[in-house]
Amino acid sequence: MFNYDLSAAVTLMAALLGSLQWYLSWRASSRERDSDLTRWGGEVIDLMAELETFCDPIVKVGTVDLPAVERLSFRASALVDKGRLFFPNVKGGRQSKDDEGTRINLLDEVLRACYVARHLAKHGDTNNRQLREQVWEMRGRFIGLLQKEMSISLRKVHKDQGGQHVPTNPGQWPNPQRKLLLPGDQPPK
């Protein structure tokens, strides 16, 4: 009654399953890359925040641990190279055939962090408000550039989800609505 070629159906089914498997594998590797890129970006942000504090600490007690600052410089240098695993150099900017290319602008921000850490470790110039502001600004640029690179996989945010201004002085915040109970506190009656 039905006349069909079984081998053609099996071939078609195998092709469909192969395509589905390829697509799922591609999506998994894409998610893994996003996860690795997010982890790397988080390390850079942590380093920049720590470096910013070393530039001009709020609490100015004792001396700055210069070896710790130097460790930040080699961490930053390593993060530049790790970043090259995601973002290879841009080729063709120079005429030399030995041109290794130029790093992308996102990695420039990480390299700046390395240079600031080396400067601080060498000169011990740790009460430098302007340098702190430069590191703060470079961190913002880095985050913006990383978000552009990850734009496809970033969660979409609607205007109505925007936050409000948060005063920098916690004394200006409204009183808490929930009662915090710590060990030793008397429970409410």
Short mmCIF file of N, CA, C and O in Angstrom, two decimals, residues 44-160:
data_model
loop_
_atom_site.label_atom_id
_atom_site.label_comp_id
_atom_site.label_asym_id
_atom_site.label_seq_id
_atom_site.Cartn_x
_atom_site.Cartn_y
_atom_site.Cartn_z
N VAL A 44 39.24 40.41 36.45
CA VAL A 44 39.78 41.73 36.10
C VAL A 44 39.12 42.81 36.95
O VAL A 44 39.79 43.69 37.49
N ILE A 45 37.81 42.73 37.10
CA ILE A 45 37.08 43.73 37.88
C ILE A 45 37.54 43.70 39.34
O ILE A 45 37.76 44.75 39.95
N ASP A 46 37.69 42.50 39.91
CA ASP A 46 38.20 42.38 41.29
C ASP A 46 39.57 43.02 41.42
O ASP A 46 39.84 43.77 42.37
N LEU A 47 40.45 42.72 40.47
CA LEU A 47 41.80 43.28 40.51
C LEU A 47 41.76 44.80 40.44
O LEU A 47 42.44 45.48 41.20
N MET A 48 40.95 45.34 39.54
CA MET A 48 40.88 46.80 39.40
C MET A 48 40.31 47.46 40.65
O MET A 48 40.76 48.54 41.05
N ALA A 49 39.34 46.82 41.28
CA ALA A 49 38.77 47.39 42.52
C ALA A 49 39.82 47.40 43.62
O ALA A 49 39.94 48.38 44.37
N GLU A 50 40.58 46.32 43.73
CA GLU A 50 41.64 46.26 44.74
C GLU A 50 42.73 47.29 44.45
O GLU A 50 43.21 47.99 45.34
N LEU A 51 43.10 47.41 43.19
CA LEU A 51 44.11 48.37 42.79
C LEU A 51 43.65 49.80 43.06
O LEU A 51 44.44 50.63 43.53
N GLU A 52 42.40 50.06 42.80
CA GLU A 52 41.84 51.39 43.05
C GLU A 52 42.02 51.77 44.52
O GLU A 52 42.42 52.88 44.85
N THR A 53 41.77 50.83 45.40
CA THR A 53 41.90 51.09 46.83
C THR A 53 43.35 51.33 47.22
O THR A 53 43.65 52.19 48.04
N PHE A 54 44.28 50.60 46.61
CA PHE A 54 45.70 50.82 46.90
C PHE A 54 46.15 52.21 46.46
O PHE A 54 47.07 52.78 47.06
N CYS A 55 45.56 52.76 45.40
CA CYS A 55 45.97 54.07 44.90
C CYS A 55 45.76 55.17 45.93
O CYS A 55 46.61 56.05 46.08
N ASP A 56 44.64 55.13 46.60
CA ASP A 56 44.32 56.17 47.58
C ASP A 56 43.37 55.57 48.61
O ASP A 56 42.16 55.75 48.54
N PRO A 57 43.93 54.83 49.59
CA PRO A 57 43.06 54.16 50.57
C PRO A 57 42.26 55.16 51.40
O PRO A 57 42.75 56.24 51.71
N ILE A 58 41.05 54.78 51.73
CA ILE A 58 40.22 55.61 52.61
C ILE A 58 40.80 55.57 54.02
O ILE A 58 40.93 56.59 54.68
N VAL A 59 41.16 54.37 54.47
CA VAL A 59 41.78 54.21 55.78
C VAL A 59 43.29 54.30 55.58
O VAL A 59 43.89 53.45 54.94
N LYS A 60 43.87 55.35 56.11
CA LYS A 60 45.30 55.59 55.91
C LYS A 60 46.07 55.28 57.19
O LYS A 60 46.62 56.16 57.83
N VAL A 61 46.07 54.01 57.57
CA VAL A 61 46.78 53.57 58.76
C VAL A 61 47.93 52.67 58.32
O VAL A 61 47.73 51.74 57.55
N GLY A 62 49.12 52.94 58.82
CA GLY A 62 50.26 52.09 58.48
C GLY A 62 50.74 52.34 57.07
O GLY A 62 50.45 53.37 56.45
N THR A 63 51.49 51.40 56.55
CA THR A 63 52.04 51.52 55.20
C THR A 63 51.36 50.50 54.29
O THR A 63 50.85 49.48 54.74
N VAL A 64 51.40 50.82 53.03
CA VAL A 64 50.81 49.92 52.04
C VAL A 64 51.76 48.75 51.81
O VAL A 64 52.97 48.90 51.78
N ASP A 65 51.20 47.58 51.66
CA ASP A 65 51.96 46.36 51.41
C ASP A 65 52.41 46.36 49.95
O ASP A 65 51.69 45.90 49.06
N LEU A 66 53.61 46.90 49.70
CA LEU A 66 54.10 47.03 48.33
C LEU A 66 54.26 45.69 47.62
O LEU A 66 53.96 45.59 46.42
N PRO A 67 54.70 44.62 48.29
CA PRO A 67 54.72 43.32 47.60
C PRO A 67 53.32 42.88 47.15
O PRO A 67 53.18 42.26 46.09
N ALA A 68 52.29 43.21 47.92
CA ALA A 68 50.92 42.87 47.51
C ALA A 68 50.54 43.66 46.25
O ALA A 68 49.88 43.13 45.36
N VAL A 69 50.98 44.91 46.18
CA VAL A 69 50.71 45.72 45.00
C VAL A 69 51.44 45.12 43.79
O VAL A 69 50.89 45.03 42.69
N GLU A 70 52.69 44.67 44.02
CA GLU A 70 53.43 44.06 42.91
C GLU A 70 52.76 42.77 42.45
O GLU A 70 52.73 42.46 41.26
N ARG A 71 52.18 42.01 43.38
CA ARG A 71 51.44 40.80 42.98
C ARG A 71 50.25 41.17 42.08
O ARG A 71 49.91 40.44 41.16
N LEU A 72 49.65 42.32 42.35
CA LEU A 72 48.57 42.78 41.47
C LEU A 72 49.10 43.03 40.06
O LEU A 72 48.40 42.77 39.08
N SER A 73 50.33 43.52 39.95
CA SER A 73 50.87 43.80 38.62
C SER A 73 51.07 42.51 37.83
O SER A 73 50.76 42.45 36.64
N PHE A 74 51.58 41.45 38.48
CA PHE A 74 51.74 40.24 37.67
C PHE A 74 50.42 39.53 37.45
O PHE A 74 50.25 38.87 36.42
N ARG A 75 49.45 39.68 38.36
CA ARG A 75 48.11 39.15 38.08
C ARG A 75 47.49 39.87 36.88
O ARG A 75 46.88 39.25 36.00
N ALA A 76 47.67 41.21 36.84
CA ALA A 76 47.12 41.99 35.72
C ALA A 76 47.79 41.59 34.41
O ALA A 76 47.13 41.44 33.38
N SER A 77 49.11 41.40 34.45
CA SER A 77 49.83 40.98 33.25
C SER A 77 49.32 39.62 32.76
O SER A 77 49.10 39.42 31.56
N ALA A 78 49.11 38.70 33.69
CA ALA A 78 48.59 37.38 33.31
C ALA A 78 47.16 37.50 32.77
O ALA A 78 46.79 36.80 31.81
N LEU A 79 46.36 38.40 33.33
CA LEU A 79 44.99 38.58 32.84
C LEU A 79 44.96 39.17 31.43
O LEU A 79 44.05 38.88 30.66
N VAL A 80 45.97 40.00 31.09
CA VAL A 80 46.06 40.48 29.71
C VAL A 80 46.25 39.29 28.78
O VAL A 80 45.56 39.14 27.76
N ASP A 81 47.20 38.42 29.14
CA ASP A 81 47.46 37.26 28.28
C ASP A 81 46.29 36.28 28.25
O ASP A 81 45.96 35.72 27.21
N LYS A 82 45.64 36.09 29.39
CA LYS A 82 44.44 35.23 29.39
C LYS A 82 43.35 35.84 28.52
O LYS A 82 42.60 35.12 27.85
N GLY A 83 43.26 37.15 28.52
CA GLY A 83 42.28 37.83 27.68
C GLY A 83 42.53 37.61 26.20
O GLY A 83 41.61 37.59 25.39
N ARG A 84 43.80 37.41 25.85
CA ARG A 84 44.14 37.15 24.45
C ARG A 84 43.61 35.80 23.98
O ARG A 84 43.50 35.54 22.78
N LEU A 85 43.27 34.92 24.93
CA LEU A 85 42.64 33.65 24.54
C LEU A 85 41.24 33.89 23.98
O LEU A 85 40.75 33.11 23.16
N PHE A 86 40.60 34.96 24.44
CA PHE A 86 39.26 35.31 23.94
C PHE A 86 39.34 36.32 22.80
O PHE A 86 38.53 36.31 21.89
N PHE A 87 40.32 37.23 22.89
CA PHE A 87 40.42 38.33 21.95
C PHE A 87 41.83 38.39 21.36
O PHE A 87 42.72 39.02 21.94
N PRO A 88 42.06 37.74 20.23
CA PRO A 88 43.39 37.79 19.62
C PRO A 88 43.71 39.20 19.13
O PRO A 88 42.81 40.03 18.98
N ASN A 89 44.98 39.45 18.89
CA ASN A 89 45.41 40.75 18.40
C ASN A 89 44.78 41.05 17.04
O ASN A 89 44.53 40.16 16.24
N VAL A 90 44.56 42.34 16.80
CA VAL A 90 44.04 42.81 15.53
C VAL A 90 45.24 42.94 14.58
O VAL A 90 46.21 43.61 14.91
N LYS A 91 45.20 42.26 13.46
CA LYS A 91 46.32 42.26 12.50
C LYS A 91 46.12 43.34 11.44
O LYS A 91 45.01 43.77 11.18
N GLY A 92 47.25 43.74 10.83
CA GLY A 92 47.18 44.61 9.67
C GLY A 92 47.30 46.09 9.95
O GLY A 92 47.16 46.88 9.03
N GLY A 93 47.56 46.49 11.16
CA GLY A 93 47.68 47.91 11.45
C GLY A 93 49.03 48.48 11.05
O GLY A 93 49.17 49.66 10.84
N ARG A 94 50.03 47.61 10.94
CA ARG A 94 51.39 48.05 10.60
C ARG A 94 51.79 47.42 9.27
O ARG A 94 51.24 46.41 8.84
N GLN A 95 52.81 47.98 8.66
CA GLN A 95 53.24 47.51 7.34
C GLN A 95 54.25 46.37 7.42
O GLN A 95 54.51 45.72 6.42
N SER A 96 54.85 46.11 8.56
CA SER A 96 55.87 45.09 8.70
C SER A 96 55.25 43.70 8.60
O SER A 96 54.15 43.45 9.08
N LYS A 97 55.99 42.76 7.97
CA LYS A 97 55.46 41.40 7.89
C LYS A 97 55.64 40.67 9.23
O LYS A 97 55.07 39.61 9.42
N ASP A 98 56.42 41.25 10.14
CA ASP A 98 56.58 40.69 11.49
C ASP A 98 55.52 41.22 12.45
O ASP A 98 55.62 41.01 13.66
N ASP A 99 54.53 41.91 11.91
CA ASP A 99 53.48 42.52 12.72
C ASP A 99 52.73 41.44 13.50
O ASP A 99 52.14 40.55 12.91
N GLU A 100 52.80 41.53 14.81
CA GLU A 100 52.05 40.60 15.66
C GLU A 100 50.64 41.11 15.94
O GLU A 100 49.85 40.45 16.59
N GLY A 101 50.36 42.31 15.46
CA GLY A 101 49.05 42.89 15.67
C GLY A 101 49.01 43.76 16.91
O GLY A 101 49.99 43.93 17.61
N THR A 102 47.85 44.29 17.15
CA THR A 102 47.62 45.18 18.29
C THR A 102 46.48 44.62 19.12
O THR A 102 45.49 44.16 18.56
N ARG A 103 46.64 44.65 20.43
CA ARG A 103 45.57 44.13 21.29
C ARG A 103 44.33 45.00 21.13
O ARG A 103 44.42 46.18 20.80
N ILE A 104 43.17 44.42 21.42
CA ILE A 104 41.92 45.18 21.32
C ILE A 104 41.83 46.16 22.50
O ILE A 104 42.50 45.98 23.53
N ASN A 105 40.98 47.17 22.35
CA ASN A 105 40.89 48.22 23.37
C ASN A 105 40.44 47.70 24.73
O ASN A 105 40.82 48.27 25.76
N LEU A 106 39.69 46.65 24.78
CA LEU A 106 39.29 46.07 26.06
C LEU A 106 40.52 45.62 26.86
O LEU A 106 40.62 45.86 28.06
N LEU A 107 41.49 45.02 26.17
CA LEU A 107 42.70 44.57 26.85
C LEU A 107 43.61 45.74 27.22
O LEU A 107 44.43 45.62 28.14
N ASP A 108 43.48 46.87 26.51
CA ASP A 108 44.25 48.06 26.90
C ASP A 108 43.93 48.46 28.33
O ASP A 108 44.81 48.88 29.08
N GLU A 109 42.67 48.32 28.72
CA GLU A 109 42.28 48.71 30.09
C GLU A 109 42.95 47.81 31.12
O GLU A 109 43.37 48.25 32.18
N VAL A 110 43.08 46.52 30.80
CA VAL A 110 43.73 45.58 31.72
C VAL A 110 45.23 45.89 31.78
O VAL A 110 45.84 45.85 32.85
N LEU A 111 45.82 46.23 30.64
CA LEU A 111 47.23 46.59 30.61
C LEU A 111 47.49 47.86 31.42
O LEU A 111 48.50 47.96 32.13
N ARG A 112 46.56 48.81 31.36
CA ARG A 112 46.70 50.02 32.18
C ARG A 112 46.75 49.65 33.67
O ARG A 112 47.51 50.24 34.44
N ALA A 113 45.91 48.71 34.07
CA ALA A 113 45.92 48.27 35.48
C ALA A 113 47.28 47.70 35.85
O ALA A 113 47.81 47.96 36.94
N CYS A 114 47.87 46.94 34.95
CA CYS A 114 49.20 46.38 35.18
C CYS A 114 50.22 47.50 35.38
O CYS A 114 51.03 47.47 36.30
N TYR A 115 50.17 48.52 34.52
CA TYR A 115 51.11 49.63 34.61
C TYR A 115 50.92 50.44 35.89
O TYR A 115 51.89 50.88 36.50
N VAL A 116 49.67 50.64 36.31
CA VAL A 116 49.42 51.37 37.56
C VAL A 116 49.99 50.58 38.74
O VAL A 116 50.65 51.15 39.62
N ALA A 117 49.77 49.26 38.76
CA ALA A 117 50.29 48.45 39.86
C ALA A 117 51.82 48.49 39.90
O ALA A 117 52.42 48.60 40.97
N ARG A 118 52.46 48.43 38.75
CA ARG A 118 53.92 48.51 38.70
C ARG A 118 54.40 49.87 39.21
O ARG A 118 55.39 49.96 39.94
N HIS A 119 53.70 50.92 38.81
CA HIS A 119 54.05 52.27 39.25
C HIS A 119 53.94 52.38 40.77
O HIS A 119 54.84 52.89 41.43
N LEU A 120 52.83 51.88 41.32
CA LEU A 120 52.64 51.94 42.78
C LEU A 120 53.69 51.12 43.52
O LEU A 120 54.21 51.54 44.55
N ALA A 121 53.99 49.93 43.00
CA ALA A 121 54.98 49.07 43.66
C ALA A 121 56.36 49.71 43.66
O ALA A 121 57.10 49.61 44.63
N LYS A 122 56.69 50.39 42.58
CA LYS A 122 58.02 51.00 42.46
C LYS A 122 58.13 52.29 43.27
O LYS A 122 59.13 52.52 43.95
N HIS A 123 57.12 53.13 43.19
CA HIS A 123 57.20 54.46 43.79
C HIS A 123 56.50 54.58 45.14
O HIS A 123 56.71 55.56 45.85
N GLY A 124 55.65 53.62 45.48
CA GLY A 124 54.94 53.68 46.76
C GLY A 124 54.02 54.89 46.88
O GLY A 124 53.67 55.31 47.97
N ASP A 125 53.61 55.44 45.75
CA ASP A 125 52.79 56.65 45.69
C ASP A 125 51.33 56.27 45.93
O ASP A 125 50.54 56.18 45.00
N THR A 126 50.98 56.03 47.20
CA THR A 126 49.66 55.45 47.48
C THR A 126 48.62 56.44 47.99
O THR A 126 47.53 56.04 48.34
N ASN A 127 48.93 57.71 48.04
CA ASN A 127 47.92 58.70 48.41
C ASN A 127 47.65 59.57 47.19
O ASN A 127 47.82 60.78 47.20
N ASN A 128 47.23 58.93 46.13
CA ASN A 128 47.10 59.58 44.84
C ASN A 128 45.65 59.50 44.38
O ASN A 128 45.24 58.53 43.74
N ARG A 129 44.88 60.53 44.72
CA ARG A 129 43.46 60.56 44.38
C ARG A 129 43.24 60.51 42.87
O ARG A 129 42.35 59.82 42.38
N GLN A 130 44.08 61.24 42.12
CA GLN A 130 43.91 61.26 40.66
C GLN A 130 44.12 59.87 40.07
O GLN A 130 43.38 59.44 39.19
N LEU A 131 45.11 59.14 40.56
CA LEU A 131 45.35 57.79 40.07
C LEU A 131 44.18 56.88 40.41
O LEU A 131 43.77 56.05 39.61
N ARG A 132 43.63 57.05 41.61
CA ARG A 132 42.45 56.25 41.99
C ARG A 132 41.29 56.53 41.04
O ARG A 132 40.60 55.61 40.61
N GLU A 133 41.08 57.80 40.72
CA GLU A 133 40.00 58.15 39.80
C GLU A 133 40.23 57.57 38.42
O GLU A 133 39.29 57.13 37.74
N GLN A 134 41.51 57.53 37.98
CA GLN A 134 41.81 56.95 36.67
C GLN A 134 41.52 55.44 36.67
O GLN A 134 40.97 54.92 35.69
N VAL A 135 41.87 54.76 37.75
CA VAL A 135 41.59 53.32 37.82
C VAL A 135 40.08 53.08 37.88
O VAL A 135 39.55 52.18 37.23
N TRP A 136 39.37 53.90 38.64
CA TRP A 136 37.90 53.80 38.72
C TRP A 136 37.30 53.98 37.33
O TRP A 136 36.41 53.22 36.92
N GLU A 137 37.79 54.97 36.59
CA GLU A 137 37.28 55.22 35.25
C GLU A 137 37.64 54.08 34.29
O GLU A 137 36.82 53.66 33.47
N MET A 138 38.86 53.54 34.41
CA MET A 138 39.26 52.43 33.53
C MET A 138 38.41 51.20 33.80
O MET A 138 38.07 50.45 32.88
N ARG A 139 38.04 50.99 35.07
CA ARG A 139 37.17 49.85 35.38
C ARG A 139 35.82 50.01 34.72
O ARG A 139 35.26 49.06 34.17
N GLY A 140 35.29 51.23 34.75
CA GLY A 140 34.02 51.49 34.07
C GLY A 140 34.11 51.25 32.57
O GLY A 140 33.21 50.68 31.96
N ARG A 141 35.21 51.71 31.96
CA ARG A 141 35.40 51.48 30.52
C ARG A 141 35.49 49.99 30.23
O ARG A 141 34.91 49.49 29.27
N PHE A 142 36.25 49.28 31.07
CA PHE A 142 36.40 47.83 30.88
C PHE A 142 35.04 47.14 30.92
O PHE A 142 34.72 46.32 30.06
N ILE A 143 34.24 47.47 31.92
CA ILE A 143 32.92 46.84 32.06
C ILE A 143 32.06 47.14 30.82
O ILE A 143 31.41 46.25 30.27
N GLY A 144 32.07 48.39 30.37
CA GLY A 144 31.29 48.75 29.18
C GLY A 144 31.74 48.00 27.94
O GLY A 144 30.91 47.50 27.16
N LEU A 145 33.05 47.90 27.75
CA LEU A 145 33.57 47.17 26.59
C LEU A 145 33.27 45.68 26.67
O LEU A 145 32.93 45.04 25.67
N LEU A 146 33.37 45.11 27.88
CA LEU A 146 33.06 43.69 28.05
C LEU A 146 31.57 43.43 27.79
O LEU A 146 31.21 42.44 27.17
N GLN A 147 30.72 44.34 28.25
CA GLN A 147 29.29 44.18 27.98
C GLN A 147 28.99 44.23 26.49
O GLN A 147 28.15 43.48 26.00
N LYS A 148 29.70 45.10 25.76
CA LYS A 148 29.51 45.13 24.30
C LYS A 148 29.92 43.80 23.67
O LYS A 148 29.24 43.29 22.79
N GLU A 149 31.04 43.24 24.13
CA GLU A 149 31.50 41.96 23.59
C GLU A 149 30.52 40.84 23.88
O GLU A 149 30.39 39.91 23.10
N MET A 150 29.85 40.91 25.02
CA MET A 150 28.94 39.84 25.44
C MET A 150 27.47 40.19 25.17
O MET A 150 26.58 39.50 25.67
N SER A 151 27.22 41.21 24.38
CA SER A 151 25.87 41.74 24.24
C SER A 151 24.84 40.70 23.84
O SER A 151 23.69 40.76 24.28
N ILE A 152 25.21 39.74 23.03
CA ILE A 152 24.24 38.73 22.59
C ILE A 152 23.75 37.89 23.76
O ILE A 152 22.58 37.55 23.85
N SER A 153 24.65 37.57 24.69
CA SER A 153 24.26 36.69 25.78
C SER A 153 23.86 37.43 27.06
O SER A 153 23.49 36.80 28.04
N LEU A 154 23.95 38.76 27.06
CA LEU A 154 23.52 39.49 28.26
C LEU A 154 22.01 39.46 28.39
O LEU A 154 21.28 39.47 27.39
N ARG A 155 21.56 39.45 29.61
CA ARG A 155 20.14 39.50 29.89
C ARG A 155 19.60 40.86 29.47
O ARG A 155 20.24 41.88 29.70
N LYS A 156 18.46 40.89 28.85
CA LYS A 156 17.84 42.15 28.44
C LYS A 156 17.14 42.78 29.64
O LYS A 156 16.45 42.11 30.40
N VAL A 157 17.34 44.08 29.82
CA VAL A 157 16.77 44.80 30.96
C VAL A 157 15.85 45.88 30.42
O VAL A 157 16.20 46.61 29.49
N HIS A 158 14.67 45.99 31.02
CA HIS A 158 13.69 46.98 30.59
C HIS A 158 13.87 48.27 31.40
O HIS A 158 14.39 48.26 32.51
N LYS A 159 13.39 49.39 30.82
CA LYS A 159 13.53 50.69 31.48
C LYS A 159 12.91 50.70 32.87
O LYS A 159 13.44 51.32 33.78
N ASP A 160 11.80 50.00 33.05
CA ASP A 160 11.11 50.03 34.34
C ASP A 160 11.88 49.28 35.44
O ASP A 160 11.51 49.33 36.61
#
